[in-house]
Every structure is written in structure tokens, then in C-alpha cells.
Coordinates of C-alpha atoms in Angstrom, one line a residue:
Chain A
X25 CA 380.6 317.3 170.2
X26 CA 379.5 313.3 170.1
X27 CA 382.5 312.9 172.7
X28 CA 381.1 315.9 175.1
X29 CA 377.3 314.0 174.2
X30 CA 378.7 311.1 175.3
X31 CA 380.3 311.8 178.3
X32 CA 377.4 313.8 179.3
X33 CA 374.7 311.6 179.0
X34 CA 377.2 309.2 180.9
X35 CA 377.3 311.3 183.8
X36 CA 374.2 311.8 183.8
X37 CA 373.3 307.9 183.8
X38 CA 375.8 307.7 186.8
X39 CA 373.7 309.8 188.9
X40 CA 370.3 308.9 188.4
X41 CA 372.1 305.5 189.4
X42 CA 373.6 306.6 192.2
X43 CA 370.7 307.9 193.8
X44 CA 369.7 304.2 194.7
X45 CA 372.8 303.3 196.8
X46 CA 372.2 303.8 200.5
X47 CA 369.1 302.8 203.1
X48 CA 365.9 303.6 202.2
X49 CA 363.1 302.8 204.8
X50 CA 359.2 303.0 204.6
X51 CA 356.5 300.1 204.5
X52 CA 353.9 297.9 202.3
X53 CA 350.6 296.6 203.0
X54 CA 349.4 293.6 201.8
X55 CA 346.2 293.8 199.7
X56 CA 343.1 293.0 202.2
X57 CA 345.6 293.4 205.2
X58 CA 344.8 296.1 207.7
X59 CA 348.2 297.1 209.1
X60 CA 351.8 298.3 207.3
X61 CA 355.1 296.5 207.3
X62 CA 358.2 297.9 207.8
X63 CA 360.7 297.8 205.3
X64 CA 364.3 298.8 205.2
X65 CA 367.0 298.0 202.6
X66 CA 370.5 298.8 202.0
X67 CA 371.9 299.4 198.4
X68 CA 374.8 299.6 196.4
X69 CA 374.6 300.3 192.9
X70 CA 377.5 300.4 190.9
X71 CA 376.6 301.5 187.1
X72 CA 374.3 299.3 186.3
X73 CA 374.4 296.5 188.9
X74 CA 372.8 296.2 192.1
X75 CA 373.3 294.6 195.4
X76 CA 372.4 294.6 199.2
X77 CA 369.8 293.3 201.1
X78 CA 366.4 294.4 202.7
X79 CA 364.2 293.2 205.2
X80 CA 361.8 294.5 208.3
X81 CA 365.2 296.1 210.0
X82 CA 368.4 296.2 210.2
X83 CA 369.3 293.4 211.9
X84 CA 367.1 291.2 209.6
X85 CA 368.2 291.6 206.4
X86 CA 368.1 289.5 203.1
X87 CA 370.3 289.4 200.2
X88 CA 368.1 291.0 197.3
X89 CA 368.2 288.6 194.3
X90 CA 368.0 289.1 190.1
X91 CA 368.3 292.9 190.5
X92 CA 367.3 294.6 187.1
X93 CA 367.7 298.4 186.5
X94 CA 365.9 299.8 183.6
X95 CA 366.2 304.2 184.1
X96 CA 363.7 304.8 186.7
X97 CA 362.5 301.2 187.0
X98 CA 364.1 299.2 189.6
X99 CA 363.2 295.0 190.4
X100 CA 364.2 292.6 192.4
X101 CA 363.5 289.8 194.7
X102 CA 364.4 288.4 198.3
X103 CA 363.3 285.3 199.7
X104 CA 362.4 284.3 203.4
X105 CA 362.0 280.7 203.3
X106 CA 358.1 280.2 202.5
X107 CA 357.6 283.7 200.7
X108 CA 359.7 285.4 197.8
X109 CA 359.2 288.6 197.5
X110 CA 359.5 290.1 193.7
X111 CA 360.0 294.2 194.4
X112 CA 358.4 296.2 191.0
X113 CA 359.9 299.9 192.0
X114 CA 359.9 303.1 190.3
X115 CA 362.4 305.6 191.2
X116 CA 361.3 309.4 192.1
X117 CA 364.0 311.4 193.6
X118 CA 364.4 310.3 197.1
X119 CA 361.4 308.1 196.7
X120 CA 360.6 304.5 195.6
X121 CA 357.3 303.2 194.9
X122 CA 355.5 300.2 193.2
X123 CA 354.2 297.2 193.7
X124 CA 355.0 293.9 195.2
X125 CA 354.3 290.6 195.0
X126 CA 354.6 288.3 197.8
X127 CA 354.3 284.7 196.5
X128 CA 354.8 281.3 198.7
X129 CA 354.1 277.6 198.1
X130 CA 350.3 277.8 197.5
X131 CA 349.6 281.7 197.5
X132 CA 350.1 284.8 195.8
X133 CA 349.2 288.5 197.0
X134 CA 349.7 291.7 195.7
X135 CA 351.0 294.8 197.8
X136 CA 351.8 298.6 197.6
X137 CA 355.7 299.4 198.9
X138 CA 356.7 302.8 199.4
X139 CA 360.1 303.9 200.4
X140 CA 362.0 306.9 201.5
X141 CA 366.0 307.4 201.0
X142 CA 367.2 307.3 204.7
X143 CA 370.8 308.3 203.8
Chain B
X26 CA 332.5 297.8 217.5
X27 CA 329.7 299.7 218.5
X28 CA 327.6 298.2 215.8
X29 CA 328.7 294.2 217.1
X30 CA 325.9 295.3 220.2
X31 CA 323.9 297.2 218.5
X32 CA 321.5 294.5 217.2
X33 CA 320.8 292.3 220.9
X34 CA 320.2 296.2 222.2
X35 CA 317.6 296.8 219.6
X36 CA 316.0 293.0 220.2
X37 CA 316.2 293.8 224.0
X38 CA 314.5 297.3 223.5
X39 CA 312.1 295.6 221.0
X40 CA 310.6 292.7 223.8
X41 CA 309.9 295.7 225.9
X42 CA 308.2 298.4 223.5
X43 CA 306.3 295.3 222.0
X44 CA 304.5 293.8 225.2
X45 CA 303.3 290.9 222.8
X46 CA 305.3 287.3 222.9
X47 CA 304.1 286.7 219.3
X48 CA 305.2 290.2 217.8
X49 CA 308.5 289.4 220.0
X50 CA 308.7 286.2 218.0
X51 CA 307.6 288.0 214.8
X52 CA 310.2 290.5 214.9
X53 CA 312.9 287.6 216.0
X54 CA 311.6 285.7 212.9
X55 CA 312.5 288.7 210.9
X56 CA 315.7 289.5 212.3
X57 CA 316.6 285.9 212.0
X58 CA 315.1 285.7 208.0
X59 CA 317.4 289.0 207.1
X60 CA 320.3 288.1 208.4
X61 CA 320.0 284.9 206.8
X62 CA 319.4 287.0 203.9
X63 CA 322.2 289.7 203.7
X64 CA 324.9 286.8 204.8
X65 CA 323.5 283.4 203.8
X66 CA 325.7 283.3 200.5
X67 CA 328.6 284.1 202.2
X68 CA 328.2 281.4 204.9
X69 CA 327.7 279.4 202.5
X70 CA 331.2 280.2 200.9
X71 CA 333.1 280.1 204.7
X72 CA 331.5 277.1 205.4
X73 CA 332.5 275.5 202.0
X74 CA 336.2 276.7 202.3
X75 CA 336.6 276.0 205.6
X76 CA 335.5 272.5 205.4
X77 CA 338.5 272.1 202.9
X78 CA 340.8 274.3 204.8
X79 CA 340.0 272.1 207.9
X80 CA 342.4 269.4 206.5
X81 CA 344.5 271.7 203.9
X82 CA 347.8 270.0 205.4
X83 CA 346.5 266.2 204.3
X84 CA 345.4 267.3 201.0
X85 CA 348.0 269.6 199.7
X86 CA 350.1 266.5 200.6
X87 CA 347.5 264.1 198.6
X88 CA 348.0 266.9 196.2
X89 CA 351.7 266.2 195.9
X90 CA 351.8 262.5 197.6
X91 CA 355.2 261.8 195.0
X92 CA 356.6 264.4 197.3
X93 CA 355.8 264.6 200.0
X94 CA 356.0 260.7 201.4
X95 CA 359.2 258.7 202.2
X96 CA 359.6 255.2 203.1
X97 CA 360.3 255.7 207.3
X98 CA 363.8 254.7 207.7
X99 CA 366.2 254.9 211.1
X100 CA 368.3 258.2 211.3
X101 CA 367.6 261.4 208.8
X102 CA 371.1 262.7 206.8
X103 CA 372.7 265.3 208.6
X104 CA 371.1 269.2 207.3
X105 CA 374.2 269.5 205.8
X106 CA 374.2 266.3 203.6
X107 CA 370.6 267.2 202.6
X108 CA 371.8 271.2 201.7
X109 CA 374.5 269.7 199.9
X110 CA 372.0 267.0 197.6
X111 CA 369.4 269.9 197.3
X112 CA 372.3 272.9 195.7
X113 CA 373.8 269.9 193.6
X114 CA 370.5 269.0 192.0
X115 CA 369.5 272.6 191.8
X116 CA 372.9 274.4 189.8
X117 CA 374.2 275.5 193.1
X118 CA 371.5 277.6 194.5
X119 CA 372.1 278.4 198.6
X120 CA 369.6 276.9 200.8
X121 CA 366.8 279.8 202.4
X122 CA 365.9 277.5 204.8
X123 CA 365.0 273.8 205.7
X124 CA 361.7 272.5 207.0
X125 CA 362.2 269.5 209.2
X126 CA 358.8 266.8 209.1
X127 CA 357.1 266.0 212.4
X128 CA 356.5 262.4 210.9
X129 CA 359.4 259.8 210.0
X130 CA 357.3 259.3 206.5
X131 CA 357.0 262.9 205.8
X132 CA 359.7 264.3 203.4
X133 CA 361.8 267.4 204.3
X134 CA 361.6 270.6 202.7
X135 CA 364.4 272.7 201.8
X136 CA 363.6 276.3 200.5
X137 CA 365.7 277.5 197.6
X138 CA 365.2 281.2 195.8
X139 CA 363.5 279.3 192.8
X140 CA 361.4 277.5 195.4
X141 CA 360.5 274.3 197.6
X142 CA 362.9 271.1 197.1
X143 CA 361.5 268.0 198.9
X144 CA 364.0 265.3 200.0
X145 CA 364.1 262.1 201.3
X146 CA 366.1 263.2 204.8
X147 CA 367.5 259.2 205.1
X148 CA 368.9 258.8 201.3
X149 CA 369.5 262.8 200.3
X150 CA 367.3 261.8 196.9
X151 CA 365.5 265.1 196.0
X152 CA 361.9 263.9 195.2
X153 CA 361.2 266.8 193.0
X154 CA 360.6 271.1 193.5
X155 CA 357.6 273.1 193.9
X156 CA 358.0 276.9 192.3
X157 CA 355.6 279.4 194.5
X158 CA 352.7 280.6 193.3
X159 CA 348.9 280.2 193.3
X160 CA 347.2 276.4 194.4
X161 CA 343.7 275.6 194.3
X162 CA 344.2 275.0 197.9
X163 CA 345.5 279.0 198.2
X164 CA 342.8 280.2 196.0
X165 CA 340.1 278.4 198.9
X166 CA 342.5 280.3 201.9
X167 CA 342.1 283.7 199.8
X168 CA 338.5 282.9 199.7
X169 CA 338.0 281.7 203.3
X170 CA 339.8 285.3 204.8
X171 CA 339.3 287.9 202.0
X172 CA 336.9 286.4 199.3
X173 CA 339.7 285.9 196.7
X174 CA 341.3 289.1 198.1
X175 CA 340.8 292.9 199.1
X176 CA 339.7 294.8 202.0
X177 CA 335.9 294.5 201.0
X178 CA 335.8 290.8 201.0
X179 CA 337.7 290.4 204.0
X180 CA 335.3 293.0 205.9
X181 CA 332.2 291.5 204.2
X182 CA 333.1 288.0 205.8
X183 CA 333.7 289.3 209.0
X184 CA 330.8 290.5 209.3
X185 CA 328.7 287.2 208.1
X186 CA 330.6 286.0 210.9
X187 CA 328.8 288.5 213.2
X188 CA 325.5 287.7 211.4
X189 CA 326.1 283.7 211.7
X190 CA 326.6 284.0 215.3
X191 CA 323.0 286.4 215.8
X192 CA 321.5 283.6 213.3
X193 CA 322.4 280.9 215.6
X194 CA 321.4 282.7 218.7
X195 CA 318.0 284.4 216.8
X196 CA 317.6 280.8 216.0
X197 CA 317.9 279.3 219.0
X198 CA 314.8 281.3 220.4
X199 CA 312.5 280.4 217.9
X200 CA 313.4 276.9 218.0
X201 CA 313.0 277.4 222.0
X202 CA 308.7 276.8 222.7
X203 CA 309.0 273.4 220.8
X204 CA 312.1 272.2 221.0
X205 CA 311.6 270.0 218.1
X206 CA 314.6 267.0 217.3
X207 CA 312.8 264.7 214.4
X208 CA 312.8 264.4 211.0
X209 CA 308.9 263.9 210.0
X210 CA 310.2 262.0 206.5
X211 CA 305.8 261.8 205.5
X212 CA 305.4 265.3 205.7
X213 CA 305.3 267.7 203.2
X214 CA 308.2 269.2 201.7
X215 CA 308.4 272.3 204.1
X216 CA 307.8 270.5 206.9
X217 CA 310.7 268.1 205.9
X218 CA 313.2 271.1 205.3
X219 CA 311.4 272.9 208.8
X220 CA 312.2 269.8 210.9
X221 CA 315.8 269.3 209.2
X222 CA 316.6 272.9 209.6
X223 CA 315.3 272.6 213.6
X224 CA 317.0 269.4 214.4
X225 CA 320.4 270.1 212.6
X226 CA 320.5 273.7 214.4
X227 CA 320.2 272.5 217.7
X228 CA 322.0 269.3 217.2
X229 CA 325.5 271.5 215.6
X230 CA 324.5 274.5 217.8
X231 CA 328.1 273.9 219.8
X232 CA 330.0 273.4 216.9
X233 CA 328.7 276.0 215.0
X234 CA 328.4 278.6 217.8
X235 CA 332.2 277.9 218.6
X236 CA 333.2 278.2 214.8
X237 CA 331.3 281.3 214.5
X238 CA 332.2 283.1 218.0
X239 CA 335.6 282.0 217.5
X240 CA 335.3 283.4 213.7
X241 CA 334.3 286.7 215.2
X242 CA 337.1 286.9 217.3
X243 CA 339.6 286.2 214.5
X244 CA 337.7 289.0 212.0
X245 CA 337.8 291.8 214.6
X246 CA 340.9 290.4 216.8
X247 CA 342.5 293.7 215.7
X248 CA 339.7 295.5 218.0
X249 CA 339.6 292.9 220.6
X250 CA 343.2 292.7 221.3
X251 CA 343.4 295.9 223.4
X252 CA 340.6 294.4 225.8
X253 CA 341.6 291.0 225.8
X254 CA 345.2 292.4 227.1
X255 CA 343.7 294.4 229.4
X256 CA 341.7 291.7 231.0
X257 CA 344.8 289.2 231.1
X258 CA 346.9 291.5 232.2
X259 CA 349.8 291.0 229.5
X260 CA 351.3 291.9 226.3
X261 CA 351.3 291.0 222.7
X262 CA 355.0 289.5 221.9
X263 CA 357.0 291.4 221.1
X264 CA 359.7 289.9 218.2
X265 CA 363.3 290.5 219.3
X266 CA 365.7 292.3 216.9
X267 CA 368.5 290.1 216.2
X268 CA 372.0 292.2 216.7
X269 CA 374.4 291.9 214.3
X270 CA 377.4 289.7 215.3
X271 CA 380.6 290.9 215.0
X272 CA 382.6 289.3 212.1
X273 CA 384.6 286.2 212.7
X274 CA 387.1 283.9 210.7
X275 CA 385.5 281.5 208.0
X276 CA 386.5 278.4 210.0
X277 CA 384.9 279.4 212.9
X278 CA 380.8 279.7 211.6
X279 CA 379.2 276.8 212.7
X280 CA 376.7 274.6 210.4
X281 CA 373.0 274.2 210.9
X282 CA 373.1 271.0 212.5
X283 CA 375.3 272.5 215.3
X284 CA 372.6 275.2 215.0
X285 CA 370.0 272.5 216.0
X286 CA 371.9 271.2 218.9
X287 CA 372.3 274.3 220.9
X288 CA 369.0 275.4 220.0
X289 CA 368.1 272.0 221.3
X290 CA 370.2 272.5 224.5
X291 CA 368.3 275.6 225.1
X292 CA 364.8 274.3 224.8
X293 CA 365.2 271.0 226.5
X294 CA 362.3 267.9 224.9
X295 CA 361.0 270.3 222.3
X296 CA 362.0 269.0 218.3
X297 CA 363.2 271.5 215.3
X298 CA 360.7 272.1 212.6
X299 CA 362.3 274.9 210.8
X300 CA 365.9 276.4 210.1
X301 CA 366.8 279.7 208.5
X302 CA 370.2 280.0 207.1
X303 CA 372.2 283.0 208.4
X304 CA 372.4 284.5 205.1
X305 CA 369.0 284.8 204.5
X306 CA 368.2 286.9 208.0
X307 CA 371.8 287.9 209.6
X308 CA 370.8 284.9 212.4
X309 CA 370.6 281.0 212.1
X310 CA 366.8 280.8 213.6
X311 CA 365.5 277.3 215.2
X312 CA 362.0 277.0 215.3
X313 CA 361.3 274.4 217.7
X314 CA 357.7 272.7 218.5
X315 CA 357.2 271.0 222.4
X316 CA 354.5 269.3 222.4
X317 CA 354.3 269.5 226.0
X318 CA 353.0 273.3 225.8
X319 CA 349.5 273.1 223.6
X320 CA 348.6 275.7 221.4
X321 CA 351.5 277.6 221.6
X322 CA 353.6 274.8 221.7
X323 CA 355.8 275.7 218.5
X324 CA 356.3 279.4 219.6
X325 CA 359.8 278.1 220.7
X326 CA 362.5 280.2 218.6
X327 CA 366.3 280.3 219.1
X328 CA 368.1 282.6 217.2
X329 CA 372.1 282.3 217.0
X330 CA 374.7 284.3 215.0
X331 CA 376.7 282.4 212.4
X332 CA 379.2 281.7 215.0
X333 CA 377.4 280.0 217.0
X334 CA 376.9 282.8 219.3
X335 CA 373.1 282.5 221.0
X336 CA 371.3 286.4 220.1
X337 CA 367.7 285.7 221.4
X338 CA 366.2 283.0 223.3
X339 CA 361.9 283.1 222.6
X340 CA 360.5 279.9 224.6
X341 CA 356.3 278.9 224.2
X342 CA 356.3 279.4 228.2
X343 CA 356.6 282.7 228.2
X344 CA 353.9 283.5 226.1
X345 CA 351.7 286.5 227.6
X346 CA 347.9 284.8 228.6
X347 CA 346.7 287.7 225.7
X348 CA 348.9 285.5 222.9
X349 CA 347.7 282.5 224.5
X350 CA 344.2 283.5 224.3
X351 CA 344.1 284.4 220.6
X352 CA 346.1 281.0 219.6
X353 CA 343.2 278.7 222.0
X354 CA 340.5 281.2 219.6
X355 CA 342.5 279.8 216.6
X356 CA 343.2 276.3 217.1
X357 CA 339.1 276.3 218.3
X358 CA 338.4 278.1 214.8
X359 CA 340.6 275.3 213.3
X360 CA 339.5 272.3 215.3
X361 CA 343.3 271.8 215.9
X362 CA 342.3 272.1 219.9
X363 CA 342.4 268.4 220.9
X364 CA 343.5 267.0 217.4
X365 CA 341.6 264.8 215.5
X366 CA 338.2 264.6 217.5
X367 CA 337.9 268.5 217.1
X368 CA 339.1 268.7 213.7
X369 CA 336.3 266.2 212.5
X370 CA 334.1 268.4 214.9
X371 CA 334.8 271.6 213.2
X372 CA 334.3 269.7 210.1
X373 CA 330.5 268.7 211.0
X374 CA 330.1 272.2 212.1
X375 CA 330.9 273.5 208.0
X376 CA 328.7 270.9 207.3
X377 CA 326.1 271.7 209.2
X378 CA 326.1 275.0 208.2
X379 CA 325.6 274.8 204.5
X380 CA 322.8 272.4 205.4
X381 CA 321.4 275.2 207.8
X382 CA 321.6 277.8 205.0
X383 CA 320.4 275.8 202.0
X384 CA 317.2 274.3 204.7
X385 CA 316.4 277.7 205.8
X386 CA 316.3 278.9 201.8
X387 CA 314.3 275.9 201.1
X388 CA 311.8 276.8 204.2
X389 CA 311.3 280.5 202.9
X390 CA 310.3 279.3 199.2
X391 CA 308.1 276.8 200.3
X392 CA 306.9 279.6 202.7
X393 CA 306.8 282.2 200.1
X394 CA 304.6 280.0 197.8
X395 CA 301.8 279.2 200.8
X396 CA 301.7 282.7 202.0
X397 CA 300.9 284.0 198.2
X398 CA 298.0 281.3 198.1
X399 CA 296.0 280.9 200.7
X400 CA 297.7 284.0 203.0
X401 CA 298.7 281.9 206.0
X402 CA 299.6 284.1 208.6
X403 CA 303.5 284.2 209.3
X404 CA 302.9 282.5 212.7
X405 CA 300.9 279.8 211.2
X406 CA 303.6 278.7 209.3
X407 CA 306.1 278.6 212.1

């Protein structure tokens, strides 16, 4: 019964991780800013570890950095140069959401980031 | 936007339905008193910050003078040299990006994920890192554009903005019948902060008009663009997407130094200020600055695959007379126009406006006090 448990709750795991491996596209807005930024990323999750890279589009991408995965919490990071970008997620289905904090040399803002699963 | 004429159609409307010069001038008066009222505080608080931000570059590097100076030598390392000090000194982190100095004793930069490594580009020693976060220096940005953040702070300076600007031009009507420029030191205490506020109005009334049209323009740009476009004739920029490059051997990716000379083979007497890695965007992009093309000058950007391959070429010449208009309004705002002279300029023009909003407070509580006593009519005390 502990093995069947086991392997269950295993599979279940598996899935929920799953989920966050493909592109998922939406936008944030910067606190005080008055228009959206587009966001796309491209996951792979394997168990518990997490790669890929996001950006504005496909064809600018970053590598995400110091991915953590804690069951429906999700962070990581990307930098751009100036800014780093630290990504505070929560996982809904085919939805992420959270905050974000975009911090550079002398400043630090706060934004709202909400993404769809694309594929 | 309907509201940004509202007020002159209500003082035009107003001269007529009055008749009277002196209830004209009354109601000016008021107008000018309100305004002064609702927004003074919040001049106050542009005017402060924007007198810091107006040399933000020298002080964040008097801020961090260990870093940021080098003893001017002849020829800078190669990038690669400098990458290869920077990831040594820092356990191996990739380089983001590296910032090139426009002066021989500036210090490069080289952005890492953990932050901003400064170098010394003629011996590769790293003078030290800077993690991101919050500076005094980006707390008095923050409060300059958004009072310390939101959308309320950022739309209640906008429109102080709008208020400074009717201020200055209420102002410039009242001051109009005398046209008073002294300072009557013997007077009373009023009629010291009366003639200071007169003579300093007039006197800044370029500086400040500019700083506060041009202020305007950046709070509702959003608004303006559509017109300004229209009236140029152009379009905003429109950023290229890089395409992805199809994938080559190792040996063949070039490094960013080769990166710098095509770029600098494409945009002929212009210098690199700023080069992204490839694996931190798909594309090595050059960011180069010609001094040649004003304002827009360091809109130059080449962006090349890690192969070497050029993907976009963006040049400062081509940018549409709309950009061009919105980066003059900006380096007016700034005082980065014609360099130094301006800068100083826009300088005088913060100053003068604190001294504008703490003379014209001082004028209504010395005016408050005679007006309880001995009720001098509002025009007497003009």
C-alpha cells in the first residue's frame, strides 16, 4: 500500500511539474508605468529542475537563472545587462502569475507578470 | 487632454464676461494663488530632485569615485582580456554585457548575474562590484517621475507640471503692468519676498518655462505622440526582432571585440558604449554613440549573430523627426542640449523654482496677516 502511496504521489508530483515545460506568453507592467510588456519564455522542467530562457520574444531570449520549484511556486531570475529580473510565480493550471522585481544599479521596482501556457 | 485647455479657455471666457481689468487681474491673482496652492509642494519636490538628477552621472560616480576612476593610460585590454579578469575574480560567472567609458579615466563596466564589476580596461584589475538594488540617487529618480512610485504619484506630478507652466504664464501677467526687476533690501519683509518673487520669475522665466513645457510633454508624451507623428509625418521606431541564426561549429563564433569591429565597419566615426553577449539575448548587440548626430546620437545599434553574421543594422540617421522630437524635449528637460552651459541652465531653473515657491508662500503669509488687520483690499497689496 506505502509502495502504490508512493508511486502515486510520485506521479502525481511529475505532472503538476510538467505542466511548466513549454512557452508561455503574456505581459507585466511595471508599478507607476502606463503600458504592458511582453513576455515569452520557454521551459523545460525535468522533476524538479528547471531551465530555458525568457524574454520580450522569441528571438530575444535569456537564460533564466537560480530556478527554484517549491509545488505551485515557481522563481527565478534573468539578467539583461543593467536590470535583473527576479520572477516570484505561482502556478494555476495553464496560468502563471505573481510578482516581479526588476532591480538595476541604483533602482528597484515592483511589477505584476501574468502568463498564459502557449503550448 | 481636454482638461490641459480647459483652464486658458475659462481665463479667456473670464476677461470677457468680466469687462473690468482689475477683476481680470483679481481672478488671474486667484488662479495663479491656487495653483500655487494645489501644486506648490510638489514643485517643490521636482525642482529638488531634479536639481540632483541634473548631474546624477558625476555624483553616482563621486558616490563610488574608488570605482569608477582609472589613471588614463594608452590602449584599453582587449573585451576579452577584461571578460576573462572579471569571471576569474567573480568564481566564473559569464559576462551579461560590457559598458565601454566615453572618457580614458572612466572605468569600464562589466555586468555579471550578481551585478556590476568595474575594471581598469588598461591593467584588467577589477576595482570592485556593485550588486543592484536601491541608491539614494534611485530613490531621488523614483521621486522625480512617480513620487517614490505608483500611478498616483506619477499622475500627480504630471500634472504640477501642467500647473507650473499656467503658474509661470498666470504669473507673467501680473508681473506685466510693472514690470518690476529690483530687490528693495529696506523694505518690509513682504515687499522683500514680493520684489524677490517678481525679479527671480521674470529673470528664470526661460528656464523654467522650458523645464516646465518640456516637463509636460514628457508627463503626457503618451497623448502627444499621436499628434506629434502626425505633424512630422513619421513613425515611432520600431525595434527589430533579431532572427535566430542557424547553429554553427564552436570554432567559428566570433568574440566581442570582433563584434565591435564590424559593428564599427557598419557605423563608420561613431564609438561602442555597450555590448551584449549573445547568450544573454540570442544576438551580440553594439551600441554605438556618433557624436556627429546630437540628441539621437547613441541610437546607433548593430546587432550580429554569434557568428558573426550582421541580423539588424539601427543607425541614429534614420531616426523618424517624431523620435527626434521627443529626444530634443528630453535632452531640453535635462539640460543635456548643448552640454554643460544648459545643464547649469536647467540647474538655475530648479533653483529658481524652489525660490519661486517658497517667495510666493512667504508673500501669502505676510499677505494673510495684513489683510486680517487692517483689511487691505487684495489689489492694494499687489
Amino acid at each position: 500500500m506505502k509502495k502504490i502511496m508512493g508511486i502515486l504521489l510520485l506521479l502525481v508530483s511529475t505532472a503538476v511539474a510538467a505542466d511548466l515545460s513549454g512557452k508561455w506568453s503574456g505581459t507585466f507592467r511595471a508599478t507607476g508605468a502606463d503600458h504592458d510588456i511582453p513576455q515569452l519564455f520557454i521551459l523545460k522542467q525535468d522533476g524538479s529542475k528547471l531551465s530555458g530562457s525568457g524574454g520580450p520574444n522569441e528571438g530575444e531570449q535569456y537564460p533564466i537563472e537560480s530556478p527554484r520549484i517549491d509545488d505551485d511556486k515557481v522563481a527565478f531570475e534573468i539578467t539583461t545587462g543593467e536590470w535583473k529580473f527576479s520572477y516570484h510565480l505561482k502556478v494555476s493550471g495553464p496560468h502563471l502569475t505573481g510578482d516581479l522585481e526588476l532591480t538595476s544599479a541604483d533602482t528597484r521596482r515592483t511589477a505584476k507578470v501574468a502568463l498564459n501556457k502557449v503550448n | 487632454m481636454r482638461s490641459v485647455f480647459a483652464l486658458p479657455a475659462l481665463v479667456c471666457a473670464t476677461t470677457v464676461m468680466f469687462e473690468s481689468p482689475i477683476r481680470v487681474r483679481r481672478f488671474i491673482f486667484n488662479v495663479h494663488l491656487i495653483l500655487a496652492a494645489c501644486a506648490g509642494a510638489f514643485v517643490v519636490t521636482l525642482a529638488g530632485t531634479g536639481s540632483i538628477i541634473e548631474f546624477e552621472p558625476e555624483l553616482d560616480r563621486a558616490f563610488h569615485a574608488r570605482l569608477a576612476y582609472v589613471r588614463a593610460g594608452q590602449d584599453p585590454l582587449s573585451l576579452v582580456e577584461i571578460g576573462n579578469a572579471v569571471s576569474r575574480r567573480f568564481g566564473g560567472e559569464p559576462v551579461v554585457a560590457y559598458f565601454l567609458a566615453a572618457k580614458p579615466d572612466l572605468s569600464w563596466q562589466v555586468a555579471l548575474p550578481s551585478g556590476i564589476a568595474y575594471v581598469n580596461q588598461y591593467t584588467g584589475e577589477v576595482l570592485g562590484e556593485r550588486r543592484r538594488g536601491e541608491t539614494f540617487l534611485g530613490l531621488v529618480r523614483e521621486l522625480h517621475l512617480r513620487l517614490g512610485g505608483g500611478e498616483l504619484g506619477g499622475g500627480i506630478l504630471k500634472w504640477s507640471t501642467v500647473a507650473m507652466l499656467f503658474s509661470l504664464v498666470s504669473g507673467l501677467y501680473l508681473w506685466w503692468p510693472n514690470k518690476q526687476i529690483r530687490i528693495r533690501l529696506m523694505r518690509s519683509k513682504r515687499l522683500r519676498w514680493s520684489d524677490l518673487h517678481h525679479t527671480v520669475g521674470i529673470v528664470s522665466l526661460l528656464p523654467l518655462g522650458l523645464l516646465a513645457t518640456s516637463g509636460v510633454i514628457l508627463g503626457f508624451e503618451g497623448q502627444l505622440a499621436p499628434v506629434v507623428y502626425r505633424l512630422t509625418d513619421s513613425r515611432p521606431a520600431v525595434v527589430s526582432r533579431f532572427s535566430a541564426s542557424v547553429h554553427q561549429t564552436e570554432a567559428a563564433t566570433i568574440t566581442p571585440d570582433q563584434a565591435v569591429a564590424i559593428a564599427r565597419r557598419l557605423v563608420p566615426n561613431a564609438v561602442a558604449y555597450r555590448v551584449q553577449m549573445p547568450k544573454y539575448g540570442g544576438v551580440y548587440q553594439v551600441a554605438l554613440s556618433d557624436a556627429n548626430d546630437g540628441v539621437a546620437g547613441d541610437r546607433n545599434i548593430v546587432a550580429l549573430d554569434p557568428y558573426g553574421n550582421v541580423v539588424s543594422v539601427v543607425k541614429s540617421s534614420t531616426v523618424s523627426r517624431g523620435d527626434r522630437v521627443f529626444m530634443v524635449n528630453e535632452a531640453i528637460h535635462t539640460g543635456n542640449i548643448l552640454g554643460v552651459p544648459t545643464r547649469i541652465g536647467a540647474l538655475l531653473g530648479t533653483i529658481a523654482a524652489l525660490v519661486q515657491v517658497s517667495s510666493g508662500l512667504a508673500m501669502w503669509m505676510y499677505r494673510r496677516k495684513i489683510v486680517g488687520t487692517s483689511a487691505v483690499p487684495l489689489e492694494a497689496t499687489q
